[in-house]
CSV table of C-alpha atoms in Angstrom, one decimal:
chain,number,residue,atom,x,y,z
A,11,MET,CA,117.4,127.8,30.6
A,12,PRO,CA,116.4,130.2,28.0
A,13,ALA,CA,118.6,132.7,29.8
A,14,ARG,CA,121.4,130.4,29.5
A,15,HIS,CA,121.0,130.0,25.8
A,16,SER,CA,120.9,133.7,25.4
A,17,LEU,CA,124.0,134.0,27.5
A,18,ILE,CA,125.8,131.4,25.4
A,19,ALA,CA,124.6,133.1,22.3
A,20,ILE,CA,125.9,136.5,23.5
A,21,GLY,CA,129.2,134.8,24.6
A,22,SER,CA,129.5,133.2,21.2
A,23,VAL,CA,128.9,136.4,19.4
A,24,THR,CA,131.3,138.2,21.7
A,25,LEU,CA,134.0,135.5,21.1
A,26,MET,CA,133.5,135.8,17.4
A,27,LEU,CA,133.8,139.5,17.5
A,28,LEU,CA,137.0,139.3,19.5
A,29,LEU,CA,138.5,136.7,17.3
A,30,GLY,CA,137.5,138.7,14.2
A,31,ALA,CA,139.2,141.8,15.6
A,32,CYS,CA,142.4,139.8,16.2
A,33,ALA,CA,142.5,138.0,12.9
A,34,PRO,CA,143.3,140.1,9.8
A,35,ASP,CA,140.7,140.4,7.1
A,36,ARG,CA,141.4,138.0,4.3
A,37,GLY,CA,139.9,140.1,1.7
A,38,THR,CA,141.9,143.2,2.8
A,39,GLU,CA,145.1,141.1,3.0
A,40,ALA,CA,144.7,139.7,-0.5
A,41,GLU,CA,144.0,143.2,-1.9
A,42,ALA,CA,147.1,144.6,-0.1
A,43,ALA,CA,149.3,141.8,-1.6
A,44,ASP,CA,147.9,142.5,-5.1
A,45,ALA,CA,148.6,146.2,-4.6
A,46,ALA,CA,152.1,145.5,-3.4
A,47,ALA,CA,152.8,143.3,-6.4
A,48,LEU,CA,151.6,146.0,-8.7
A,49,ALA,CA,153.2,148.9,-7.0
A,50,PRO,CA,156.8,148.3,-8.1
A,51,ALA,CA,155.7,147.9,-11.7
A,52,ILE,CA,153.8,151.1,-11.6
A,53,GLU,CA,156.5,153.1,-9.7
A,54,THR,CA,159.5,151.7,-11.6
A,55,PRO,CA,160.2,154.0,-14.6
A,56,ALA,CA,160.6,152.4,-17.9
A,57,PRO,CA,164.3,152.0,-19.0
A,58,ALA,CA,165.5,154.9,-21.1
A,59,PRO,CA,165.8,154.0,-24.8
A,60,ARG,CA,169.4,153.3,-25.8
A,61,PRO,CA,170.8,155.8,-28.2
A,62,VAL,CA,171.3,154.6,-31.8
A,63,VAL,CA,175.0,154.5,-32.7
A,64,ALA,CA,176.0,154.3,-36.3
A,65,GLU,CA,178.0,151.3,-37.1
A,66,GLN,CA,181.6,152.1,-38.0
A,67,PRO,CA,183.3,150.0,-40.6
A,68,ALA,CA,186.0,147.6,-39.3
A,69,PRO,CA,189.5,149.2,-39.4
A,70,ALA,CA,191.5,148.2,-42.5
A,71,PRO,CA,194.1,145.6,-41.7
A,72,ALA,CA,197.6,146.8,-41.3
A,73,PRO,CA,199.5,146.7,-44.6
A,74,ILE,CA,202.1,143.9,-44.9
A,75,VAL,CA,205.6,145.4,-44.9
A,76,CYS,CA,208.1,143.7,-47.2
A,77,ALA,CA,211.5,143.8,-45.4
A,78,THR,CA,213.5,143.5,-48.6
A,79,CYS,CA,211.3,145.9,-50.8
A,80,GLY,CA,211.9,149.6,-51.5
A,81,VAL,CA,211.8,152.4,-53.9
A,82,VAL,CA,214.9,153.9,-55.6
A,83,SER,CA,215.4,157.5,-54.4
A,84,SER,CA,218.7,158.4,-56.1
A,85,ILE,CA,221.3,157.1,-58.5
A,86,SER,CA,224.8,158.5,-58.6
A,87,ALA,CA,227.5,157.6,-61.1
A,88,VAL,CA,231.0,157.3,-59.6
A,89,GLN,CA,234.2,157.3,-61.5
A,90,GLN,CA,237.0,155.6,-59.5
A,91,GLU,CA,240.4,156.6,-60.7
A,92,GLY,CA,242.7,153.6,-61.4
A,93,ARG,CA,246.1,153.2,-59.9
A,94,GLY,CA,249.3,152.9,-61.8
A,95,THR,CA,251.5,149.9,-61.0
A,96,GLY,CA,254.6,151.4,-62.8
A,97,ILE,CA,254.3,149.0,-65.7
A,98,GLY,CA,252.7,151.6,-67.8
A,99,ALA,CA,255.4,154.2,-66.9
A,100,VAL,CA,258.2,151.8,-67.8
A,101,ALA,CA,256.6,150.7,-71.1
A,102,GLY,CA,255.9,154.4,-71.9
A,103,ALA,CA,259.5,155.4,-71.1
A,104,VAL,CA,260.9,152.6,-73.4
A,105,VAL,CA,258.6,153.6,-76.3
A,106,GLY,CA,259.2,157.3,-75.8
A,107,GLY,CA,263.0,156.8,-75.6
A,108,VAL,CA,263.0,154.7,-78.8
A,109,VAL,CA,260.9,157.4,-80.6
A,110,GLY,CA,263.1,160.2,-79.2
A,111,ASN,CA,266.2,158.4,-80.3
A,112,GLN,CA,264.9,158.6,-83.9
A,113,VAL,CA,265.0,162.4,-83.8
A,114,GLY,CA,268.1,164.5,-84.5
A,115,GLY,CA,271.7,163.7,-84.1
A,116,GLY,CA,274.5,164.2,-81.5
A,117,SER,CA,273.5,165.9,-78.3
A,118,GLY,CA,270.1,166.7,-79.8
A,119,ARG,CA,269.5,163.0,-80.1
A,120,LYS,CA,270.3,162.5,-76.4
A,121,ILE,CA,267.9,165.3,-75.3
A,122,ALA,CA,265.2,163.9,-77.6
A,123,THR,CA,265.7,160.4,-76.2
A,124,ALA,CA,265.6,161.7,-72.6
A,125,ALA,CA,262.5,163.9,-73.4
A,126,GLY,CA,260.8,160.9,-75.2
A,127,ALA,CA,261.5,158.6,-72.2
A,128,ILE,CA,260.1,161.1,-69.7
A,129,GLY,CA,257.1,162.0,-71.8
A,130,GLY,CA,256.5,158.3,-72.6
A,131,ALA,CA,256.6,157.4,-68.9
A,132,LEU,CA,254.0,160.1,-68.0
A,133,LEU,CA,251.8,159.1,-70.9
A,134,GLY,CA,252.2,155.4,-70.2
A,135,ASN,CA,251.3,155.9,-66.5
A,136,ASN,CA,248.2,157.9,-67.4
A,137,ILE,CA,247.1,155.3,-69.9
A,138,GLU,CA,247.5,152.6,-67.3
A,139,LYS,CA,245.4,154.6,-64.7
A,140,LYS,CA,242.6,155.1,-67.2
A,141,ARG,CA,242.7,151.4,-68.1
A,142,ASN,CA,242.5,150.4,-64.5
A,143,SER,CA,239.8,153.0,-63.6
A,144,SER,CA,236.3,151.9,-63.1
A,145,SER,CA,232.9,153.4,-63.0
A,146,TYR,CA,230.0,152.2,-60.8
A,147,TYR,CA,226.6,153.4,-59.6
A,148,GLU,CA,225.6,154.1,-56.0
A,149,ILE,CA,221.9,153.6,-55.6
A,150,THR,CA,219.9,154.8,-52.6
A,151,ILE,CA,216.8,152.9,-51.7
A,152,ASP,CA,214.0,154.0,-49.3
A,153,MET,CA,212.9,150.7,-47.7
A,154,GLU,CA,209.2,149.9,-47.1
A,155,GLY,CA,210.0,148.9,-43.5
A,156,GLY,CA,211.8,152.2,-42.9
A,157,GLY,CA,215.4,153.4,-43.3
A,158,GLN,CA,217.6,153.4,-46.4
A,159,GLN,CA,220.0,151.0,-48.1
A,160,PHE,CA,222.9,151.9,-50.3
A,161,ILE,CA,223.8,149.5,-53.0
A,162,THR,CA,226.8,149.7,-55.4
A,163,VAL,CA,226.3,148.2,-58.8
A,164,PRO,CA,228.5,148.2,-61.9
A,165,ASP,CA,225.6,148.8,-64.3
A,166,ALA,CA,222.3,150.6,-63.5
A,167,THR,CA,220.7,149.9,-66.9
A,168,GLY,CA,216.9,149.6,-66.4
A,169,ILE,CA,216.9,151.2,-62.9
A,170,SER,CA,215.7,154.7,-62.5
A,171,VAL,CA,214.6,157.0,-59.6
A,172,GLY,CA,211.1,155.7,-58.5
A,173,SER,CA,211.7,152.1,-59.5
A,174,ARG,CA,210.3,149.5,-57.1
A,175,VAL,CA,213.0,147.1,-56.2
A,176,THR,CA,214.0,144.2,-53.9
A,177,VAL,CA,217.3,144.1,-52.1
A,178,GLN,CA,218.8,140.7,-51.1
A,179,GLY,CA,222.4,140.2,-50.1
A,180,GLY,CA,223.7,143.4,-51.6
A,181,ASN,CA,222.0,142.7,-54.9
A,182,ILE,CA,219.2,144.7,-56.4
A,183,ALA,CA,216.3,143.5,-58.6
A,184,LEU,CA,213.3,145.2,-60.2
A,185,ARG,CA,209.9,144.1,-58.8
């Protein structure tokens, strides 16, 4: 039987060698796993540093535009000629005729009366026109929201070119 034991022993060793050749080495497999885990960390380049960008100040808020506000850009005085209704001419003719009738005698008196009446009518008509004439001011305003407005006022006292004003309903007021 000693030969049998040696045969079994040889068979056992052979079996172990065969099984060892088929089975992977645990030490080698663990080292390979560790190397694989470390490889991406070693091969992956570090991320590039981000460039430093200077902070920019926040943009200024848009200015609030006043829809009724503006600046006076021009002021023009306008003289509007009055109209004669005829009352001035009639009154002037009467007064001129009376005054002309006071001058001279005979046919000279008639001519003076006629001339006084005609001159009085013309003078009376002109006086009535001047009395009915008016003056006003045309004011041009550059509006903050864009465009221009033209306002007519009877008196521009206190308003000058460059004045800051508000316009509401055709009226103008200093700001």
